[in-house]
Coordinates of C-alpha atoms in Angstrom, one line a residue:
Chain A
M56 CA -7.4 -10.8 -21.3
S57 CA -4.9 -14.0 -21.6
H58 CA -6.5 -17.3 -22.4
A59 CA -4.7 -20.8 -21.5
T60 CA -4.3 -23.9 -22.0
H61 CA -2.4 -26.8 -20.3
A62 CA 1.0 -28.5 -21.4
H63 CA -0.8 -31.8 -20.9
D64 CA -3.6 -33.6 -21.9
H65 CA -5.4 -34.7 -18.3
H66 CA -6.8 -31.8 -16.6
H67 CA -5.3 -29.9 -14.3
D68 CA -1.6 -31.9 -14.5
G69 CA 0.7 -30.3 -12.0
Q70 CA -1.8 -27.6 -10.1
T71 CA -3.2 -30.4 -7.9
H72 CA 0.6 -32.7 -6.9
D73 CA -0.3 -32.6 -2.7
H74 CA 2.2 -34.8 -2.4
H75 CA 3.6 -32.9 0.5
G76 CA 1.5 -30.6 2.3
P77 CA 2.2 -27.9 4.5
P78 CA 4.2 -29.0 8.1
A79 CA 1.6 -28.7 11.0
G80 CA 2.2 -26.2 13.3
F81 CA 4.8 -23.3 14.5
T82 CA 7.0 -24.6 12.2
R83 CA 4.9 -24.3 9.1
W84 CA 5.2 -20.5 9.5
M85 CA 8.4 -20.1 10.8
Y86 CA 10.5 -22.1 8.4
T87 CA 8.3 -21.4 4.7
T88 CA 8.6 -20.9 1.5
N89 CA 5.8 -21.6 -0.1
H90 CA 4.3 -18.1 -1.7
K91 CA 0.4 -18.7 -0.5
D92 CA 1.7 -19.6 3.1
I93 CA 4.1 -16.1 3.0
G94 CA 1.4 -14.2 1.4
T95 CA -1.4 -15.2 4.3
M96 CA 1.1 -14.0 7.0
Y97 CA 1.6 -10.6 5.7
L98 CA -1.9 -10.2 5.1
W99 CA -2.4 -10.8 9.0
F100 CA 0.2 -9.3 10.2
S101 CA -1.0 -6.0 8.1
F102 CA -4.3 -6.4 9.2
F103 CA -3.1 -6.2 12.8
M104 CA -0.8 -3.3 12.2
F105 CA -4.0 -1.8 10.7
L106 CA -6.0 -2.1 14.0
T107 CA -2.8 -1.3 16.5
G108 CA -3.0 2.5 13.8
G109 CA -6.6 2.6 14.1
T110 CA -6.5 2.3 17.9
M111 CA -3.9 4.9 18.1
A112 CA -6.4 6.7 15.1
L113 CA -9.2 6.5 17.5
L114 CA -6.9 8.0 20.7
I115 CA -6.4 11.0 18.9
R116 CA -10.1 11.6 17.2
A117 CA -11.4 11.4 20.9
E118 CA -8.8 14.1 22.3
L119 CA -10.3 16.3 19.0
F120 CA -13.8 15.3 19.5
Q121 CA -13.9 19.2 21.6
P122 CA -11.6 22.1 22.3
G123 CA -9.5 21.9 25.7
L124 CA -6.9 19.4 26.6
Q125 CA -9.4 16.4 27.8
L126 CA -7.6 12.7 27.7
L127 CA -4.0 13.0 26.4
D128 CA -1.0 14.4 27.3
P129 CA 0.3 17.0 24.8
Q130 CA 3.8 15.2 23.7
F131 CA 1.5 11.8 24.0
F132 CA -0.5 13.1 21.2
N133 CA 2.0 13.8 19.4
S134 CA 3.6 10.4 19.5
L135 CA 0.1 9.2 18.0
T136 CA 0.1 11.6 15.1
T137 CA 3.5 9.7 14.3
V138 CA 3.3 6.5 15.2
H139 CA 0.0 6.2 13.7
G140 CA 1.4 7.8 9.8
L141 CA 4.6 5.2 10.8
V142 CA 2.6 1.7 11.4
M143 CA 0.0 2.4 8.8
V144 CA 2.4 3.5 6.1
F145 CA 4.9 1.5 6.6
G146 CA 3.5 -1.9 8.5
A147 CA -0.4 -1.1 7.0
I148 CA -0.5 -0.9 3.5
M149 CA 2.9 -1.7 2.3
P150 CA 2.6 -4.9 3.6
A151 CA -1.3 -6.1 2.9
F152 CA 0.0 -5.1 -1.0
V153 CA 3.5 -7.5 -0.5
G154 CA 0.3 -10.5 0.8
F155 CA -1.5 -9.8 -2.2
A156 CA 1.5 -9.8 -4.8
N157 CA 2.8 -13.2 -2.6
W158 CA -0.8 -14.9 -3.2
L159 CA -1.3 -13.9 -6.6
I160 CA 1.7 -12.9 -8.8
P161 CA 3.5 -16.4 -8.6
M162 CA -0.6 -18.1 -10.0
Q163 CA -1.6 -14.8 -12.2
V164 CA 1.3 -16.1 -14.4
G165 CA 1.4 -20.0 -13.9
A166 CA 5.3 -19.5 -11.6
A167 CA 5.1 -22.5 -9.0
D168 CA 6.5 -19.8 -6.1
M169 CA 8.6 -17.1 -6.2
A170 CA 11.6 -17.0 -7.9
F171 CA 13.3 -16.5 -4.5
P172 CA 11.2 -18.3 -1.7
R173 CA 13.5 -18.6 1.3
M174 CA 14.4 -14.9 0.8
N175 CA 10.4 -14.2 0.5
N176 CA 10.7 -16.4 3.9
W177 CA 13.3 -13.8 5.3
S178 CA 11.2 -10.5 4.0
F179 CA 8.5 -11.4 5.8
W180 CA 10.1 -12.0 9.2
L181 CA 12.2 -9.2 9.2
L182 CA 8.5 -7.5 9.9
I183 CA 7.9 -8.5 12.9
P184 CA 10.7 -6.9 15.1
A185 CA 10.7 -3.9 12.7
G186 CA 7.0 -3.9 14.3
L187 CA 8.1 -4.5 17.5
L188 CA 10.0 -1.6 18.1
L189 CA 8.3 1.2 16.2
I190 CA 5.6 -0.2 18.8
S191 CA 7.3 -0.6 21.5
S192 CA 8.9 2.7 20.8
F193 CA 6.0 4.4 23.4
F194 CA 7.8 2.1 26.8
V195 CA 11.3 3.5 26.2
P196 CA 11.4 7.5 28.7
G197 CA 10.7 10.0 26.4
G198 CA 7.9 8.1 25.5
A199 CA 7.8 7.7 21.1
I200 CA 9.0 9.6 18.4
A201 CA 7.0 12.6 18.1
S202 CA 8.2 14.3 15.0
G203 CA 5.4 13.2 12.7
W204 CA 5.7 10.5 10.7
T205 CA 8.4 12.7 7.6
L206 CA 10.9 12.8 10.6
Y207 CA 12.1 15.7 10.2
P208 CA 14.9 17.4 11.9
P209 CA 15.9 19.6 13.6
L210 CA 13.1 18.3 15.9
I211 CA 14.2 14.7 15.2
I212 CA 17.8 15.3 16.5
Q213 CA 16.7 16.0 19.3
Q214 CA 14.5 13.5 20.6
G215 CA 15.3 10.9 22.9
I216 CA 16.1 7.2 22.1
S217 CA 12.3 5.7 20.9
V218 CA 14.0 8.1 17.7
D219 CA 17.0 5.3 17.2
L220 CA 14.7 2.5 17.6
S221 CA 12.0 4.1 14.9
I222 CA 15.1 4.6 12.6
L223 CA 16.0 0.9 13.4
A224 CA 12.9 0.0 12.6
V225 CA 12.8 2.2 9.3
H226 CA 15.6 0.4 7.8
I227 CA 14.6 -2.9 9.0
L228 CA 11.5 -2.1 6.7
G229 CA 13.2 -0.9 3.4
A230 CA 15.9 -3.8 3.4
S231 CA 12.1 -6.3 3.7
S232 CA 10.7 -3.8 0.8
I233 CA 13.9 -4.2 -1.0
M234 CA 14.0 -7.4 -1.0
G235 CA 10.3 -8.7 -1.4
S236 CA 10.8 -6.4 -4.4
I237 CA 14.3 -8.3 -6.2
N238 CA 11.3 -11.4 -5.4
I239 CA 8.5 -9.1 -7.5
V240 CA 10.8 -8.0 -10.7
T241 CA 12.8 -11.4 -11.0
T242 CA 9.6 -13.3 -10.6
I243 CA 7.7 -11.3 -13.3
L244 CA 10.7 -10.8 -15.8
N245 CA 12.0 -14.8 -15.4
M246 CA 8.9 -17.3 -14.2
R247 CA 6.2 -16.5 -16.3
A248 CA 4.7 -19.6 -18.2
P249 CA 5.3 -20.4 -21.7
G250 CA 3.3 -17.8 -24.4
M251 CA 2.3 -15.4 -20.8
T252 CA 4.3 -12.3 -22.4
L253 CA 4.4 -9.0 -20.8
M254 CA 1.6 -7.9 -22.7
K255 CA -0.6 -10.9 -21.4
M256 CA 0.3 -10.3 -18.0
P257 CA -3.0 -9.0 -16.2
L258 CA -2.9 -5.3 -14.3
F259 CA -2.1 -6.1 -10.8
V260 CA 1.1 -8.0 -12.0
W261 CA 1.8 -4.8 -14.3
T262 CA 0.7 -2.8 -11.3
W263 CA 3.5 -4.4 -9.3
L264 CA 6.3 -4.4 -11.0
I265 CA 6.1 -0.9 -12.1
T266 CA 5.7 -0.4 -8.5
A267 CA 8.9 -2.5 -7.0
Y268 CA 10.5 -0.4 -9.8
L269 CA 10.5 2.0 -7.6
L270 CA 10.7 0.2 -4.3
I271 CA 14.0 -0.9 -5.0
A272 CA 14.8 3.3 -6.8
V273 CA 13.7 4.7 -3.5
M274 CA 14.2 2.5 -0.3
P275 CA 17.8 3.3 -0.6
V276 CA 16.8 6.8 -0.7
L277 CA 15.3 6.8 3.1
A278 CA 17.3 4.3 3.9
G279 CA 20.6 6.8 3.6
A280 CA 18.5 9.7 4.7
V281 CA 17.9 7.8 8.3
T282 CA 21.6 6.6 8.1
M283 CA 22.4 10.5 7.8
L284 CA 19.8 11.0 10.8
L285 CA 21.3 8.7 12.9
T286 CA 25.2 10.4 12.3
D287 CA 23.9 13.8 12.3
R288 CA 22.7 12.4 15.9
H289 CA 25.0 9.6 17.8
F290 CA 28.1 10.4 15.7
G291 CA 29.0 14.1 15.9
T292 CA 27.6 14.8 11.6
S293 CA 26.1 18.2 10.4
F294 CA 23.9 16.9 8.1
F295 CA 21.1 18.2 8.6
N296 CA 21.7 20.1 12.0
A297 CA 21.8 24.7 11.5
A298 CA 24.2 24.3 14.4
G299 CA 27.2 22.8 12.7
G300 CA 26.1 23.9 9.5
G301 CA 24.1 21.9 8.2
D302 CA 21.3 22.3 5.8
P303 CA 17.8 21.0 7.7
T304 CA 15.8 21.8 3.9
M305 CA 18.1 19.2 2.9
F306 CA 16.5 16.7 4.3
L307 CA 13.4 17.1 3.4
H308 CA 14.8 17.4 -0.3
I309 CA 15.6 13.7 0.3
F310 CA 13.1 12.4 2.4
W311 CA 9.9 13.9 -0.2
F312 CA 12.3 12.3 -3.4
F313 CA 11.7 8.9 -1.7
G314 CA 8.2 10.1 0.1
H315 CA 6.4 11.0 -3.7
P316 CA 7.2 7.9 -5.5
E317 CA 6.0 6.0 -1.6
V318 CA 2.7 7.5 -2.6
Y319 CA 2.3 6.1 -5.9
I320 CA 3.6 2.6 -4.1
M321 CA 0.5 2.6 -2.1
I322 CA -1.7 3.3 -5.3
L323 CA -0.4 1.6 -7.9
P324 CA -1.3 -2.0 -6.7
A325 CA -4.8 -0.1 -6.1
F326 CA -4.9 0.5 -9.4
G327 CA -3.8 -3.0 -10.2
I328 CA -6.7 -4.2 -7.7
V329 CA -9.5 -2.5 -9.2
S330 CA -8.8 -3.3 -12.6
Q331 CA -8.9 -7.4 -12.0
I332 CA -12.7 -6.3 -10.4
I333 CA -14.3 -4.2 -12.4
P334 CA -13.4 -6.4 -15.8
A335 CA -15.6 -9.2 -13.7
F336 CA -18.2 -7.1 -12.3
A337 CA -19.3 -5.6 -15.7
R338 CA -18.3 -8.2 -17.8
K339 CA -16.3 -6.7 -20.6
P340 CA -12.6 -6.9 -20.8
L341 CA -11.3 -3.8 -19.4
F342 CA -12.0 -1.0 -21.7
G343 CA -8.0 0.2 -22.8
Y344 CA -5.6 -2.5 -21.6
A345 CA -1.9 -1.0 -23.0
S346 CA -3.1 2.7 -22.4
M347 CA -3.8 1.5 -18.1
V348 CA -0.4 0.2 -18.2
Y349 CA 1.3 2.9 -19.7
A350 CA -0.6 5.2 -17.8
T351 CA 1.2 3.3 -14.4
A352 CA 4.3 3.8 -16.0
S353 CA 3.8 7.6 -16.6
I354 CA 2.3 7.8 -12.9
A355 CA 5.8 5.6 -11.9
I356 CA 8.2 7.9 -13.6
L357 CA 6.5 11.3 -13.1
S358 CA 6.3 10.3 -9.3
F359 CA 10.4 11.3 -9.0
I360 CA 10.4 14.9 -10.7
V361 CA 7.1 16.2 -7.6
W362 CA 8.9 15.9 -4.8
G363 CA 8.9 19.3 -4.2
H364 CA 5.6 20.2 -4.3
H365 CA 5.3 18.4 -0.8
M366 CA 7.3 22.0 0.6
F367 CA 6.1 24.8 -1.5
T368 CA 6.5 26.5 2.2
V369 CA 10.3 26.1 2.2
G370 CA 11.1 29.0 0.5
M371 CA 12.9 27.5 -3.4
P372 CA 13.3 29.6 -6.1
A373 CA 9.5 30.5 -8.1
A374 CA 10.6 28.7 -11.0
G375 CA 11.2 25.5 -9.1
N376 CA 8.1 26.3 -7.5
L377 CA 6.0 26.6 -10.6
F378 CA 8.2 23.5 -12.1
F379 CA 7.0 21.9 -9.5
M380 CA 3.6 22.9 -9.7
Y381 CA 2.6 21.8 -13.8
A382 CA 4.7 18.6 -13.3
T383 CA 2.2 17.7 -10.3
I384 CA -0.8 18.9 -12.6
L385 CA 0.6 16.5 -15.0
I386 CA -0.3 13.5 -13.7
A387 CA -3.8 13.9 -13.9
V388 CA -3.7 12.9 -17.1
P389 CA -2.7 9.3 -16.8
T390 CA -4.6 9.1 -13.3
G391 CA -7.6 10.9 -15.6
V392 CA -6.4 8.4 -18.1
K393 CA -7.1 5.3 -15.5
I394 CA -10.3 6.7 -14.0
F395 CA -11.6 7.1 -17.8
N396 CA -10.8 3.8 -18.9
W397 CA -12.4 2.1 -15.8
I398 CA -15.7 4.0 -16.2
S399 CA -15.9 3.6 -19.9
T400 CA -15.1 -0.8 -18.8
M401 CA -18.7 -0.2 -16.9
W402 CA -20.2 2.1 -19.5
R403 CA -23.2 -0.8 -21.2
G404 CA -21.3 -3.9 -18.5
E405 CA -23.9 -6.2 -17.9
M406 CA -23.1 -5.4 -13.9
T407 CA -23.9 -5.9 -10.6
F408 CA -22.5 -5.4 -7.1
E409 CA -21.3 -7.2 -4.8
T410 CA -19.3 -6.6 -2.6
P411 CA -15.6 -5.9 -4.3
M412 CA -17.2 -3.8 -7.0
L413 CA -18.9 -1.8 -4.3
F414 CA -15.5 -1.3 -3.1
S415 CA -14.3 -0.3 -6.4
I416 CA -16.4 1.7 -7.1
G417 CA -16.3 3.8 -4.4
F418 CA -12.8 3.6 -4.8
I419 CA -12.2 5.5 -8.1
C420 CA -15.4 8.4 -6.5
L421 CA -14.0 8.6 -3.2
F422 CA -10.0 8.3 -4.4
T423 CA -11.5 11.4 -7.3
I424 CA -12.4 13.2 -4.9
G425 CA -8.8 12.5 -3.3
G426 CA -7.5 13.8 -6.2
F427 CA -8.7 16.8 -7.5
S428 CA -8.1 17.6 -3.5
G429 CA -4.2 17.4 -4.7
R430 CA -5.0 19.3 -7.8
V431 CA -6.1 22.1 -5.7
L432 CA -2.7 21.7 -2.9
A433 CA -0.3 21.4 -6.2
I434 CA -1.2 25.0 -7.1
A435 CA 1.2 26.7 -5.5
P436 CA 0.2 29.9 -3.9
V437 CA -3.2 28.0 -2.5
D438 CA -0.8 25.2 -1.1
I439 CA 0.8 28.4 0.6
T440 CA -2.1 28.9 2.8
L441 CA -3.7 25.6 2.9
H442 CA 0.1 23.9 3.7
N443 CA -0.1 21.9 7.4
T444 CA -4.2 22.5 7.4
Y445 CA -6.6 19.6 8.1
Y446 CA -7.7 20.1 3.8
V447 CA -3.9 18.4 3.7
V448 CA -5.0 15.8 6.3
A449 CA -8.4 15.5 4.1
H450 CA -6.4 15.1 0.7
F451 CA -3.7 12.1 2.0
H452 CA -7.1 10.2 4.0
Y453 CA -8.5 10.5 0.3
V454 CA -6.4 9.6 -1.4
L455 CA -4.7 6.5 1.1
V456 CA -8.1 4.8 3.1
S457 CA -10.7 5.4 0.3
G458 CA -8.1 5.2 -2.3
A459 CA -5.1 2.7 -1.1
L460 CA -7.4 0.0 2.0
F461 CA -10.9 0.2 0.1
A462 CA -9.2 -1.3 -3.3
I463 CA -7.3 -4.0 -0.3
F464 CA -11.2 -4.3 1.4
A465 CA -12.0 -5.4 -2.6
G466 CA -9.6 -7.2 -3.2
I467 CA -9.6 -9.2 0.4
Y468 CA -13.6 -10.4 -0.8
F469 CA -12.2 -11.0 -4.3
W470 CA -10.1 -13.6 -4.3
L471 CA -11.1 -15.0 -0.3
P472 CA -13.4 -17.2 -1.8
K473 CA -9.8 -18.5 -3.9
W474 CA -7.9 -18.8 -1.2
S475 CA -10.3 -19.9 1.6
G476 CA -12.0 -21.6 -0.2
K477 CA -15.1 -20.3 1.4
M478 CA -18.2 -18.0 0.4
Y479 CA -18.3 -14.7 2.4
S480 CA -21.8 -13.7 3.5
E481 CA -22.8 -11.0 0.9
A482 CA -25.3 -9.4 3.1
M483 CA -22.4 -8.8 6.0
G484 CA -20.2 -7.2 2.7
K485 CA -22.2 -4.9 2.2
A486 CA -23.3 -4.1 5.2
H487 CA -18.9 -3.2 6.0
F488 CA -19.1 -2.0 3.0
W489 CA -22.0 0.9 4.2
L490 CA -20.8 1.3 7.2
S491 CA -17.2 2.0 6.1
M492 CA -18.5 4.1 3.7
I493 CA -20.3 6.3 5.4
G494 CA -18.0 6.5 8.4
F495 CA -14.9 6.8 6.2
N496 CA -16.8 10.0 4.7
I497 CA -18.7 11.3 7.7
A498 CA -15.1 11.6 9.8
F499 CA -13.3 12.6 6.8
F500 CA -14.8 15.4 4.6
P501 CA -15.6 18.0 7.4
H502 CA -11.4 17.8 6.9
H503 CA -12.1 19.4 4.2
F504 CA -13.9 22.9 5.3
L505 CA -12.1 22.6 8.1
G506 CA -8.6 23.4 6.8
L507 CA -10.1 25.8 4.1
A508 CA -10.4 27.3 7.6
G509 CA -7.4 27.4 8.6
M510 CA -7.1 24.6 11.2
P511 CA -3.5 23.6 11.8
R512 CA -2.3 19.4 11.8
R513 CA -1.0 18.5 14.3
I514 CA -2.4 20.0 17.2
P515 CA -4.5 18.2 20.4
D516 CA -6.6 21.4 20.8
Y517 CA -8.4 24.2 19.0
A518 CA -9.7 27.5 18.6
L519 CA -14.5 27.1 19.4
Q520 CA -14.8 27.8 16.1
F521 CA -13.5 24.3 14.6
T522 CA -15.3 22.5 17.7
E523 CA -18.8 21.5 15.6
W524 CA -17.0 19.9 12.1
N525 CA -14.2 17.9 14.6
A526 CA -17.4 16.2 17.0
V527 CA -18.6 15.2 13.6
S528 CA -15.7 13.7 12.6
T529 CA -14.8 12.5 15.6
V530 CA -18.7 10.6 15.5
G531 CA -17.5 9.3 11.8
A532 CA -14.3 8.3 12.6
F533 CA -15.5 5.7 15.4
I534 CA -18.1 4.4 12.7
F535 CA -15.1 3.7 10.8
G536 CA -13.4 1.9 13.2
F537 CA -15.7 -0.5 14.5
S538 CA -17.1 -1.5 11.5
Q539 CA -13.5 -3.0 10.5
V540 CA -13.3 -5.1 13.4
F541 CA -16.8 -6.3 12.0
F542 CA -14.2 -6.6 8.8
L543 CA -12.6 -9.0 11.0
Y544 CA -15.6 -11.0 12.1
I545 CA -16.4 -11.4 8.4
V546 CA -13.1 -12.4 7.5
I547 CA -12.9 -14.9 10.1
S548 CA -16.2 -16.0 10.3
T549 CA -15.7 -17.1 6.2
I550 CA -12.7 -18.9 7.2
R551 CA -14.3 -21.4 9.6
G552 CA -17.6 -21.3 8.8
G553 CA -18.0 -20.4 5.0
R554 CA -20.2 -22.2 2.9
S555 CA -18.2 -23.6 0.0
A556 CA -16.8 -21.1 -2.8
E557 CA -17.1 -22.5 -6.2
Q558 CA -14.1 -22.3 -8.7
K559 CA -14.6 -19.1 -10.3
P560 CA -17.5 -17.3 -8.0
W561 CA -17.5 -14.4 -10.7
E562 CA -19.1 -14.7 -13.9
G563 CA -16.3 -12.3 -15.7
A564 CA -13.1 -13.6 -13.8
D565 CA -10.3 -14.9 -16.3
S566 CA -7.1 -14.7 -14.9
L567 CA -5.4 -18.1 -14.8
E568 CA -5.7 -18.2 -10.4
W569 CA -10.1 -18.2 -11.5
T570 CA -9.4 -20.5 -14.9
H571 CA -6.6 -22.6 -14.6
L572 CA -6.3 -23.9 -10.6
P573 CA -9.5 -25.2 -7.4
T574 CA -11.3 -23.3 -5.1
P575 CA -9.4 -23.6 -2.5
V576 CA -5.8 -23.7 -4.4
P577 CA -3.8 -26.8 -3.8
Y578 CA -0.7 -25.7 -1.8
H579 CA 1.5 -26.4 -4.9
T580 CA 0.3 -24.7 -7.6
F581 CA 1.4 -24.9 -11.6
E582 CA 4.5 -27.3 -10.7
T583 CA 4.2 -28.0 -14.4
A584 CA 3.6 -23.9 -16.4
P585 CA 0.5 -23.8 -18.2
V586 CA 0.7 -22.6 -21.4
V587 CA -0.9 -19.4 -22.3
R588 CA -2.4 -18.9 -25.7
Chain B
M202 CA 14.5 -24.5 -19.4
V203 CA 15.2 -25.0 -15.7
D204 CA 18.4 -23.8 -15.6
K205 CA 18.0 -21.0 -18.0
Q206 CA 15.7 -19.6 -15.6
R207 CA 17.3 -20.0 -13.1
K208 CA 20.6 -18.4 -14.1
G209 CA 18.2 -15.5 -15.6
A210 CA 16.7 -15.0 -12.4
I211 CA 20.0 -15.3 -10.3
I212 CA 21.1 -12.6 -12.8
T213 CA 18.1 -10.5 -12.3
G214 CA 18.7 -10.4 -8.8
L215 CA 21.7 -9.6 -8.7
V216 CA 21.4 -6.7 -10.9
L217 CA 18.7 -5.3 -9.2
A218 CA 20.2 -5.9 -5.2
A219 CA 23.3 -3.9 -7.2
A220 CA 21.4 -0.8 -7.7
A221 CA 19.4 -0.6 -4.6
I222 CA 23.0 -1.1 -2.9
G223 CA 24.7 1.3 -5.5
I224 CA 21.1 4.2 -4.2
Y225 CA 22.2 3.5 -0.9
L226 CA 26.1 4.4 -1.4
T227 CA 25.9 7.4 -3.9
V228 CA 23.6 9.3 -1.2
V229 CA 24.8 8.1 1.9
L230 CA 28.5 8.8 0.2
K231 CA 28.0 11.9 -1.4
F232 CA 27.5 13.7 1.8
F233 CA 30.4 12.0 3.5
V234 CA 32.4 12.9 0.8
V235 CA 31.6 16.8 0.1

């Protein structure tokens, strides 16, 4: 990775100019244009939404603990599955990665801040009304949106006002994401320190550059789709309404043209985080840096031509199904390159297993399981059997929870000492890892069995033969859920009372924020750009 | 240097914003016009 020297002789020139720190009180957060403040707000917002979506998940699992209807009205159950999905995708995972981007990209490329700091503030504060619209839709007549997070017509055209609230929320979230992405691309392309060529950038910056391009390309497509839903509902159009000559299947095509790149939007930054952590704890440079960059770009490009694998059962021609099947299987190649490179980085490294490394290794193992079940589902004839079963639920939770979320945990433990200046308790971090690892697998591995046995997803009741594994899954979900409250305690206790962290607590970490900035990082950094060799 | 950087940033930002708006309008107008 890159090595940097300072523009001037005296140490830390440009990094310790705290001539004006943050203002006090609420105005600091309301009006801030500082990338670190905004990153912090993104991360806290996403954690709040994660707990909100997690509570919904636990209600779902509580209902499914045994067959029959116990706790929830079926309509409310449908609302929970829908809003759980929307909140986790748009409110928890995506903002968490944007929080990382805000904190890390300027520091890792040697810039003073993001390219458009005021727009950065606006991108964050748009999230609040969007989150409120989503959650408050539970309290309007007819209950919250219950169509599933994919918003499929014709169901969505028939439901009440909560759908309009959700469509508005998706529009706002999309605008926020697009502005955030423009900021990220512009920062990376225009504000790198002298000598920081593209191929010297840390992998996290690379993955976010590619992710931001994906977002700019597909978020407007989602916005277009939900705009058309809105006009179908209120302005007499029939784009997706078969009763008026429209085609509901067209919505599926447009939605998944957005939706599949969206899946990679949620995993590529995770790849970036893991690609930084593994070399640090293996004490070796990342194996195959250039191939990692090319693999990331390949995955992003392929993500645009695989959307049909979400809709093998809608009656596309066999040639279409075959095209999407082969294109999907092709993604295993660049993904395999990445997994090979991570393992090769660890090979004969002087490894230690602190919490960030544990979560990263957990990520590789479990994400690979999610990848394998993805290969299974990519095979069109198999998917026709498994479509809409719990096998699909198992697959995407292995990819998004033990994939994206574990990488987020890894990243938090890795960079929290740099951000806060305090070191977390290693014992508590490891406890959090093992509780999460065990709870997650107990919760979601049985979903493979349930799916293969034919249990459909999105139902509040089920046939008796599915009872045992559902009970096991619910126990695991509660272990996993409560271990995240423990994580909240770890983070707060670290920030408030942890022991002071060294400038570079991780021996093998080598990007600019570790090598050039003190711990905790000052409010303003790199006012004078470092020179990278 | 800073002015050049600022100019580059503004141009990049405008191009990306135009791309996003263009894609949105392409999706919506394609269906409205047909």
